[in-house]
Tab-separated table of C-alpha atoms and ligand atoms in Angstrom:
chain	number	residue	atom	x	y	z
A	1	MET	CA	4.870	-19.153	17.983
A	2	ALA	CA	2.648	-16.333	16.531
A	3	GLN	CA	2.806	-15.277	12.884
A	4	VAL	CA	3.693	-11.652	12.565
A	5	VAL	CA	1.594	-10.104	9.637
A	6	VAL	CA	2.175	-6.468	8.527
A	7	VAL	CA	-0.412	-4.672	6.593
A	8	THR	CA	1.475	-2.200	4.558
A	9	SER	CA	1.382	-0.101	1.274
A	10	GLY	CA	3.883	2.820	1.209
A	11	LYS	CA	1.067	5.138	0.193
A	12	GLY	CA	-1.407	6.572	2.741
A	13	GLY	CA	-5.178	6.376	2.421
A	14	VAL	CA	-5.374	3.266	0.585
A	15	GLY	CA	-7.213	1.174	3.130
A	16	LYS	CA	-4.535	-0.276	5.448
A	17	THR	CA	-6.415	0.561	8.698
A	18	THR	CA	-9.734	-0.572	7.206
A	19	SER	CA	-8.145	-3.795	6.109
A	20	SER	CA	-6.095	-4.421	9.361
A	21	ALA	CA	-9.319	-3.951	11.297
A	22	ALA	CA	-11.202	-6.383	9.051
A	23	PHE	CA	-8.449	-8.883	8.998
A	24	ALA	CA	-7.942	-8.965	12.720
A	25	THR	CA	-11.580	-9.412	13.241
A	26	GLY	CA	-11.913	-11.925	10.555
A	27	LEU	CA	-9.023	-13.988	11.982
A	28	ALA	CA	-10.288	-13.810	15.504
A	29	GLN	CA	-13.802	-14.936	14.204
A	30	ALA	CA	-12.070	-17.870	12.833
A	31	GLY	CA	-11.000	-18.737	16.323
A	32	LYS	CA	-7.427	-17.485	16.014
A	33	LYS	CA	-6.097	-15.522	18.953
A	34	THR	CA	-5.263	-12.234	17.342
A	35	VAL	CA	-3.820	-8.950	18.421
A	36	VAL	CA	-3.624	-5.830	16.174
A	37	ILE	CA	-1.216	-3.134	16.681
A	38	ASP	CA	-1.430	0.394	15.534
A	39	PHE	CA	2.071	1.522	14.470
A	40	ASP	CA	0.794	5.060	13.424
A	41	VAL	CA	2.178	6.753	16.372
A	42	GLY	CA	1.036	10.473	16.283
A	43	LEU	CA	-2.045	9.650	14.083
A	44	ARG	CA	-3.764	6.942	15.967
A	45	ASN	CA	-6.994	5.739	14.091
A	46	LEU	CA	-7.253	1.946	14.424
A	47	ASP	CA	-8.993	2.568	17.835
A	48	LEU	CA	-11.880	4.549	16.047
A	49	ILE	CA	-12.226	2.029	13.357
A	50	MET	CA	-12.363	-0.843	15.845
A	51	GLY	CA	-14.735	1.242	17.972
A	52	VAL	CA	-12.536	1.084	21.118
A	53	GLU	CA	-11.550	4.677	21.196
A	54	ARG	CA	-13.192	5.352	24.478
A	55	ARG	CA	-11.453	2.462	26.158
A	56	VAL	CA	-7.966	3.455	25.400
A	57	VAL	CA	-5.897	4.029	28.634
A	58	PHE	CA	-2.390	3.086	27.687
A	59	ASP	CA	-0.661	2.862	24.216
A	60	ILE	CA	2.296	1.184	22.740
A	61	VAL	CA	4.602	4.035	23.662
A	62	ASN	CA	3.694	3.656	27.409
A	63	VAL	CA	4.633	0.076	27.226
A	64	ILE	CA	7.980	0.650	25.469
A	65	SER	CA	8.951	3.392	27.997
A	66	GLY	CA	7.836	1.203	30.805
A	67	GLU	CA	4.992	3.442	32.037
A	68	ALA	CA	2.495	0.507	31.613
A	69	LYS	CA	2.456	-3.221	31.411
A	70	LEU	CA	1.620	-4.767	28.129
A	71	ASN	CA	-1.614	-6.438	29.413
A	72	GLN	CA	-2.723	-3.015	30.840
A	73	ALA	CA	-2.498	-1.495	27.303
A	74	LEU	CA	-4.184	-4.251	25.481
A	75	ILE	CA	-7.772	-3.583	24.851
A	76	ARG	CA	-10.153	-6.850	24.692
A	77	ASP	CA	-12.677	-6.484	21.800
A	78	LYS	CA	-16.204	-6.892	23.257
A	79	ARG	CA	-17.658	-8.523	20.062
A	80	VAL	CA	-14.982	-11.272	19.363
A	81	ASP	CA	-13.354	-12.630	22.403
A	82	THR	CA	-10.154	-13.830	20.877
A	83	LEU	CA	-9.374	-10.231	19.705
A	84	SER	CA	-7.250	-7.560	21.298
A	85	ILE	CA	-6.038	-4.108	20.110
A	86	LEU	CA	-2.875	-2.280	21.089
A	87	PRO	CA	-3.390	1.311	20.272
A	88	ALA	CA	-0.814	3.859	19.212
A	89	SER	CA	0.111	6.940	21.007
A	90	GLN	CA	-1.532	10.020	19.928
A	91	THR	CA	0.697	12.456	21.727
A	92	ARG	CA	4.049	11.249	21.059
A	93	ASP	CA	6.066	11.121	17.756
A	94	LYS	CA	7.535	8.142	15.868
A	95	ASP	CA	10.856	8.528	17.459
A	96	ALA	CA	9.220	7.150	20.819
A	97	LEU	CA	9.165	3.634	18.995
A	98	THR	CA	12.415	1.721	19.196
A	99	LYS	CA	13.408	-1.532	17.546
A	100	GLU	CA	14.234	-2.986	20.885
A	101	GLY	CA	10.964	-1.966	22.404
A	102	VAL	CA	8.997	-3.344	19.568
A	103	ALA	CA	10.995	-6.563	19.550
A	104	THR	CA	10.092	-7.083	23.289
A	105	ILE	CA	6.387	-6.471	22.695
A	106	ILE	CA	6.289	-8.786	19.810
A	107	GLU	CA	8.175	-11.533	21.757
A	108	GLU	CA	5.744	-11.156	24.716
A	109	LEU	CA	2.756	-11.236	22.510
A	110	SER	CA	4.017	-14.258	20.590
A	111	LYS	CA	3.510	-16.401	23.829
A	112	ASP	CA	-0.270	-15.673	23.872
A	113	PHE	CA	-1.392	-15.122	20.310
A	114	ASP	CA	-1.606	-16.882	17.053
A	115	PHE	CA	-1.458	-13.804	14.785
A	116	ILE	CA	-0.017	-10.332	15.490
A	117	LEU	CA	-1.174	-7.848	12.968
A	118	CYS	CA	0.831	-4.700	12.403
A	119	ASP	CA	-1.137	-1.800	10.946
A	120	SER	CA	1.700	0.273	9.261
A	121	PRO	CA	1.665	3.986	8.828
A	122	ALA	CA	2.128	5.406	5.463
A	123	GLY	CA	5.605	6.228	4.111
A	124	ILE	CA	8.891	4.525	4.593
A	125	GLU	CA	10.035	6.165	7.643
A	126	LYS	CA	10.704	4.666	11.109
A	127	GLY	CA	7.152	3.813	11.964
A	128	ALA	CA	6.631	1.914	8.738
A	129	MET	CA	9.914	0.245	8.895
A	130	LEU	CA	9.213	-0.967	12.421
A	131	ALA	CA	5.852	-2.190	11.462
A	132	LEU	CA	7.254	-4.473	8.810
A	133	TYR	CA	10.749	-5.255	10.327
A	134	PHE	CA	9.415	-8.305	12.293
A	135	ALA	CA	6.945	-9.604	9.844
A	136	ASP	CA	6.719	-13.156	8.656
A	137	GLN	CA	4.015	-12.183	6.217
A	138	ALA	CA	2.889	-8.979	4.547
A	139	VAL	CA	-0.429	-7.949	3.099
A	140	VAL	CA	0.312	-5.228	0.687
A	141	VAL	CA	-2.755	-3.099	0.220
A	142	THR	CA	-2.919	-1.488	-3.243
A	143	ASN	CA	-5.363	0.685	-5.156
A	144	PRO	CA	-5.728	0.273	-8.889
A	145	GLU	CA	-3.928	3.663	-9.379
A	146	VAL	CA	-0.518	4.693	-10.584
A	147	SER	CA	0.990	6.070	-7.334
A	148	SER	CA	-0.183	3.418	-5.162
A	149	VAL	CA	1.029	0.667	-7.447
A	150	ARG	CA	4.427	2.137	-7.608
A	151	ASP	CA	4.625	2.678	-3.771
A	152	SER	CA	3.613	-0.874	-3.310
A	153	ASP	CA	6.428	-1.961	-5.507
A	154	ARG	CA	8.738	0.119	-3.393
A	155	ILE	CA	7.553	-1.443	-0.158
A	156	LEU	CA	7.883	-4.915	-1.727
A	157	GLY	CA	11.713	-3.860	-2.290
A	158	VAL	CA	11.902	-2.726	1.295
A	159	LEU	CA	10.432	-6.068	2.662
A	160	GLN	CA	12.982	-7.969	0.592
A	161	SER	CA	15.893	-6.049	1.837
A	162	LYS	CA	15.276	-4.340	5.117
A	163	SER	CA	13.001	-6.786	7.025
A	164	LYS	CA	14.530	-8.985	9.861
A	165	ARG	CA	14.022	-12.046	7.662
A	166	ALA	CA	15.905	-10.389	4.801
A	167	GLU	CA	18.798	-9.110	7.212
A	168	GLU	CA	19.113	-12.664	8.873
A	169	LYS	CA	18.809	-14.308	5.395
A	170	LYS	CA	15.975	-16.352	6.393
A	171	ASP	CA	13.073	-17.414	4.164
A	172	PRO	CA	11.566	-14.263	2.682
A	173	VAL	CA	8.529	-12.427	3.970
A	174	LYS	CA	5.433	-14.004	2.499
A	175	GLU	CA	3.852	-11.406	0.379
A	176	HIS	CA	0.134	-11.145	-0.357
A	177	LEU	CA	-1.574	-8.551	-2.625
A	178	LEU	CA	-4.768	-6.998	-1.552
A	179	VAL	CA	-6.366	-4.691	-4.117
A	180	THR	CA	-8.881	-2.313	-2.292
A	181	ARG	CA	-11.352	0.389	-3.564
A	182	TYR	CA	-11.690	-1.536	-6.737
A	183	ASP	CA	-14.464	-0.194	-9.053
A	184	PRO	CA	-15.312	-2.827	-11.608
A	185	ALA	CA	-17.496	-0.348	-13.557
A	186	ARG	CA	-14.693	2.191	-14.006
A	187	VAL	CA	-12.371	-0.596	-14.942
A	188	GLU	CA	-14.763	-1.715	-17.604
A	189	ARG	CA	-14.789	1.911	-18.981
A	190	GLY	CA	-10.914	1.737	-19.078
A	191	GLU	CA	-10.546	4.595	-16.561
A	192	MET	CA	-8.988	2.327	-13.915
A	193	LEU	CA	-6.221	-0.184	-13.968
A	194	LYS	CA	-7.479	-3.686	-14.354
A	195	LEU	CA	-6.955	-6.294	-11.670
A	196	GLU	CA	-4.749	-8.273	-14.035
A	197	ASP	CA	-2.725	-5.075	-14.631
A	198	VAL	CA	-1.943	-4.584	-11.110
A	199	GLN	CA	-1.116	-8.336	-10.725
A	200	ASP	CA	1.024	-8.221	-13.845
A	201	ILE	CA	3.072	-5.285	-12.585
A	202	LEU	CA	3.568	-6.404	-8.911
A	203	ARG	CA	3.740	-10.154	-9.402
A	204	ILE	CA	2.824	-11.361	-5.959
A	205	PRO	CA	0.066	-13.818	-5.129
A	206	LEU	CA	-3.456	-12.195	-5.050
A	207	LEU	CA	-5.180	-12.472	-1.733
A	208	GLY	CA	-8.241	-10.626	-2.371
A	209	VAL	CA	-10.107	-7.893	-4.012
A	210	ILE	CA	-12.097	-5.373	-1.970
A	211	PRO	CA	-14.588	-3.306	-3.988
A	212	GLU	CA	-15.163	0.447	-3.560
A	213	SER	CA	-18.223	0.382	-1.306
A	214	GLU	CA	-20.226	2.760	0.750
A	215	SER	CA	-20.503	0.280	3.582
A	216	VAL	CA	-16.869	1.100	4.484
A	217	LEU	CA	-17.640	4.634	5.441
A	218	LYS	CA	-20.773	3.393	7.281
A	219	ALA	CA	-18.579	0.899	9.224
A	220	SER	CA	-16.046	3.563	10.238
A	221	ASN	CA	-18.780	5.871	11.233
A	222	THR	CA	-20.040	3.328	13.862
A	223	GLY	CA	-16.716	1.734	14.725
A	224	ASN	CA	-17.523	-1.730	13.516
A	225	PRO	CA	-14.983	-3.272	11.225
A	226	VAL	CA	-16.721	-3.655	7.847
A	227	ILE	CA	-16.156	-7.490	7.888
A	228	LEU	CA	-18.905	-7.553	10.466
A	229	ASP	CA	-21.349	-6.365	7.836
A	230	GLY	CA	-22.187	-9.560	6.217
A	231	GLU	CA	-24.620	-7.710	3.864
A	232	SER	CA	-22.050	-5.523	2.221
A	233	GLN	CA	-19.789	-6.585	-0.670
A	234	ALA	CA	-16.672	-5.114	1.087
A	235	GLY	CA	-17.474	-7.228	4.046
A	236	GLN	CA	-17.919	-10.279	2.133
A	237	ALA	CA	-14.775	-9.791	0.171
A	238	TYR	CA	-12.796	-9.295	3.392
A	239	LYS	CA	-14.360	-12.611	4.632
A	240	ASP	CA	-13.187	-14.310	1.484
A	241	ALA	CA	-9.809	-12.903	1.742
A	242	VAL	CA	-9.314	-13.888	5.448
A	243	ALA	CA	-10.496	-17.433	4.434
A	244	ARG	CA	-7.898	-17.523	1.655
A	245	PHE	CA	-5.164	-16.390	4.031
A	246	LEU	CA	-6.047	-19.295	6.237
A	247	GLY	CA	-5.623	-21.649	3.191
A	248	GLU	CA	-9.096	-21.970	1.923
A	249	ASP	CA	-9.644	-21.834	-1.869
A	250	ARG	CA	-12.421	-19.285	-2.753
A	251	PRO	CA	-13.215	-17.638	-6.070
A	252	MET	CA	-12.776	-13.928	-6.464
A	253	ARG	CA	-16.070	-12.097	-6.280
A	254	PHE	CA	-17.189	-8.543	-7.046
A	255	ILE	CA	-14.601	-8.094	-9.766
A	256	GLU	CA	-17.022	-7.760	-12.683
A	257	ALA	CA	-19.321	-4.764	-13.210
A	258	GLU	CA	-22.920	-5.453	-12.296
A	259	LYS	CA	-25.114	-5.480	-15.165
A	260	ARG	CA	-27.553	-2.696	-14.413
A	261	GLY	CA	-30.989	-2.906	-15.427
A	262	PHE	CA	-33.193	-0.229	-16.882
A	263	PHE	CA	-34.792	0.703	-13.418
A	264	SER	CA	-31.519	0.685	-11.414
A	265	ARG	CA	-30.146	3.057	-13.943
A	266	LEU	CA	-33.371	5.151	-13.863
A	267	PHE	CA	-33.261	5.410	-10.014
A	268	GLY	CA	-29.527	5.401	-9.713
A	269	GLY	CA	-29.230	2.523	-7.304
A	270	ARG	CA	-25.664	1.971	-6.079
A	271	ALA	CA	-23.726	-0.960	-4.850
A	272	ALA	CA	-23.944	-1.757	-1.077
B	1	MET	CA	-25.509	11.732	-20.375
B	2	SER	CA	-27.767	12.217	-23.352
B	3	TRP	CA	-31.251	10.365	-23.611
B	4	LEU	CA	-29.810	8.196	-26.212
B	5	SER	CA	-26.873	7.036	-24.180
B	6	PHE	CA	-29.167	6.622	-21.291
B	7	PHE	CA	-31.283	4.003	-23.144
B	8	ARG	CA	-28.101	2.437	-24.468
B	9	GLY	CA	-27.035	2.154	-20.768
B	10	LYS	CA	-23.699	3.953	-21.550
B	11	GLN	CA	-21.839	6.906	-20.072
B	12	GLU	CA	-20.404	9.622	-22.414
B	13	GLU	CA	-17.372	8.127	-24.058
B	14	VAL	CA	-14.222	9.066	-22.158
B	15	PRO	CA	-10.879	8.153	-23.725
B	16	PRO	CA	-9.594	5.113	-21.734
B	17	THR	CA	-6.468	6.030	-19.843
B	18	ALA	CA	-5.911	2.887	-17.777
B	19	SER	CA	-3.697	1.425	-20.526
B	20	ALA	CA	-1.536	4.535	-20.434
B	21	ALA	CA	-1.270	4.125	-16.552
B	22	LYS	CA	-0.102	0.428	-17.111
B	23	GLU	CA	2.565	1.261	-19.597
B	24	ARG	CA	3.972	4.044	-17.741
B	25	LEU	CA	4.094	2.043	-14.509
B	26	GLN	CA	5.830	-0.861	-16.286
B	27	ILE	CA	8.537	1.389	-17.628
B	28	VAL	CA	9.268	3.435	-14.419
B	29	LEU	CA	9.204	0.273	-12.178
B	30	ALA	CA	11.549	-1.649	-14.556
B	31	HIS	CA	14.001	1.199	-13.918
B	32	GLU	CA	13.404	1.699	-10.183
B	33	ARG	CA	13.858	-2.048	-9.546
B	34	ILE	CA	17.154	-1.893	-11.116
B	35	SER	CA	18.300	1.118	-9.344
B	36	ARG	CA	17.122	-0.454	-6.011
B	37	LYS	CA	19.776	-3.128	-6.555
B	38	GLY	CA	22.266	-0.187	-7.086
B	39	GLU	CA	22.801	-1.300	-10.751
B	40	ASP	CA	21.493	1.828	-12.443
B	41	PHE	CA	24.731	2.881	-14.234
B	42	LEU	CA	23.137	5.881	-16.157
B	43	PRO	CA	23.639	8.501	-13.422
B	44	LYS	CA	27.111	7.306	-12.891
B	45	LEU	CA	27.840	7.163	-16.730
B	46	GLN	CA	26.569	10.778	-16.872
B	47	LYS	CA	28.824	12.062	-14.004
B	48	GLU	CA	31.947	10.354	-15.671
B	49	ILE	CA	31.439	11.511	-19.116
B	50	VAL	CA	31.162	15.109	-17.825
B	51	GLU	CA	34.170	14.699	-15.742
B	52	LEU	CA	36.253	13.332	-18.602
B	53	ILE	CA	35.265	16.263	-20.768
B	54	ALA	CA	36.077	18.652	-17.877
B	55	LYS	CA	39.639	17.143	-17.907
B	56	HIS	CA	40.327	18.425	-21.351
B	57	VAL	CA	38.307	21.641	-21.517
B	58	ALA	CA	37.209	24.158	-18.914
B	59	ILE	CA	33.364	23.692	-18.936
B	60	GLU	CA	30.939	25.637	-16.879
B	61	ALA	CA	28.304	23.630	-15.070
B	62	GLU	CA	25.483	25.743	-16.619
B	63	ARG	CA	26.833	24.993	-20.092
B	64	VAL	CA	26.176	21.319	-19.887
B	65	ASN	CA	22.841	20.062	-20.814
B	66	VAL	CA	21.870	16.627	-19.701
B	67	SER	CA	18.678	14.828	-20.701
B	68	LEU	CA	17.688	11.370	-19.801
B	69	GLU	CA	14.758	9.555	-21.202
B	70	ARG	CA	14.087	6.161	-19.692
B	71	GLY	CA	12.285	3.805	-21.978
B	72	GLY	CA	11.010	0.344	-21.977
B	73	ASP	CA	13.355	-1.227	-24.602
B	74	MET	CA	15.887	1.634	-24.824
B	75	SER	CA	16.953	4.708	-22.851
B	76	THR	CA	18.777	7.663	-24.281
B	77	LEU	CA	21.224	9.746	-22.348
B	78	ALA	CA	22.079	12.960	-24.250
B	79	ILE	CA	24.786	15.192	-23.033
B	80	ALA	CA	25.368	18.518	-24.787
B	81	VAL	CA	28.347	20.496	-23.665
B	82	GLU	CA	29.122	23.944	-25.002
B	83	ILE	CA	32.752	24.006	-25.374
B	84	PRO	CA	34.270	27.454	-25.493
B	85	GLY	CA	35.752	28.404	-28.906
B	86	PRO	CA	39.058	30.163	-29.333
B	87	GLU	CA	39.437	33.680	-27.844
B	88	PRO	CA	37.410	36.026	-29.942
B	89	ALA	CA	39.810	38.142	-32.050
B	90	ARG	CA	40.169	41.772	-30.545
B	91	ARG	CA	38.691	44.379	-32.625
B	92	ALA	CA	40.873	46.949	-33.788
B	93	SER	CA	39.934	50.240	-32.405
C	301	ADP	N1	-13.228	-0.514	-0.052
C	301	ADP	C1	-13.476	0.864	0.197
C	301	ADP	N2	-14.578	1.442	-0.317
C	301	ADP	C2	-14.677	2.799	0.078
C	301	ADP	N3	-14.027	3.407	0.839
C	301	ADP	C3	-12.868	2.853	1.357
C	301	ADP	C4	-12.597	1.547	1.106
C	301	ADP	N4	-11.306	1.301	1.757
C	301	ADP	C5	-11.103	2.296	2.457
C	301	ADP	N5	-11.884	3.342	2.214
C	301	ADP	C6	-11.798	4.764	2.713
C	301	ADP	O1	-10.492	5.220	2.468
C	301	ADP	C7	-10.040	6.109	3.380
C	301	ADP	C8	-8.609	5.680	3.949
C	301	ADP	O2	-8.724	4.306	4.469
C	301	ADP	P1	-7.685	3.841	5.618
C	301	ADP	O3	-8.068	2.435	5.856
C	301	ADP	O4	-7.721	4.850	6.709
C	301	ADP	O5	-6.446	3.888	4.850
C	301	ADP	P2	-4.774	3.883	5.365
C	301	ADP	O6	-4.820	3.210	6.686
C	301	ADP	O7	-4.094	3.265	4.312
C	301	ADP	O8	-4.332	5.342	5.304
C	301	ADP	C9	-10.965	6.014	4.587
C	301	ADP	O9	-11.801	7.145	4.336
C	301	ADP	C10	-11.822	4.776	4.212
C	301	ADP	O10	-13.116	4.755	4.721
C	302	MG	MG1	-4.048	4.030	8.557
C-alpha cells in the first residue's frame, strides 16, 4: 500500500509546490516509486516547476471525467525513472474534482507506487480539502511569519477533524513541520520569528528548515526541482528533510546566520 | 548603513518585532483552537446577555456597544447598553 502524503499550508505562496517537487524528486532518487499530483485545478504550476509543461497531454480532471486513462495522463520524469507527475487541469475549475474521482485515482495509484504526494492549493476550499482528505501523512509548509503560522495551525485543525482518517476514527494523520524561506540573518536581528518560536506555537515534529535561497528561483526558471542542485543550501536542506522523512537522523543545517567576513560584507556576497 | 556600523558588521538598529509576532500568535491561536472545538462561549454569552436585557427594556441595536478583548490569561467582554430614561417631561407651552 502506498503512503499518501499531502503538502499543505493554508496560505498561498509559502513554498508548497517548490517543496512538493523537491520531495517527490528526493523520494524517487531514494528509489521509492513516487507520483506527485497537482491539486491546484485552474492554477496548474507543478508542471513548470518539474519542467514537464511541454509534455502535458491529459490532466487529473480528464481522468476523473473518463476522457483519459490514468496511465495516459501520468508523465514519467526523464531525470529520475521512479518518478511520475499527474498534472492539474488549467481550464477547468475546482468543482471538476470529486471525492469519488480522487478516491478512484488514489486507489489505482496505490497499486503501483510507494508514495503519492499531493500538492495542495492554497485555502481551505474544495481543492485543498480533497488534497488532504486521503492523507496518511502531512507536510505542513510554514514561513516564519504571522499569517503563515496562523494558517498552518488552521490546516492542522482541519487535518485532525476533516480528513478521512479523522472521519473514520483511525490513527491520526502523521504531521510534519517544514519551515521554508527561513532567513537566519533576519532571525538574528529579531525581524523574523525564530525556528523555536514556530515550533513552540505549532507543536508538531520538525522535518526540516529550508533557507531563503536564490537557487529556488533559478531552479524554477529552468524547471529543475531545487533538490537536484546539490550546490545550493536549499537543495541540501531538502535532501536532509527527505532523508529524515525516510527515517534517517540528520542534524538541522543552515539555521544559523553565516558569520560574514570583512570582504564578503564589502562585496555584498549572498548565500547560494 | 554608516561607515562605523559597516566596520562593526552591523546593520542599522531596527526594533526587533519578532517577539511581538510570537506573543500575538500565541494569544490568537489559543482562542482559535478553543473555538474550533466549538467551546468558545464568549459570543454566545454576549448574545444571551443582550437578549436578557431586551426582555426587560426595549433596546435598540445601535444603542448596544459590545467590545471583546481576547487576552492570554484573561479576556474582557464589555457590554454597554443605553437604557432609555423615563419619558421626557413635556414642556409647558
Ligand atoms: N526557500 C526559498 N527561497 C526563496 N524563494 C522561495 C523559497 N521557497 C519558495 N520560494 C518562492 O516562493 C514563491 C512561492 O512558492 P511556491 O512553491 O509556488 O508556493 P505555493 O505552492 O505554496 O504557493 C515562488 O516564487 C518560489 O520561487
Ligand atoms: Mg502551489
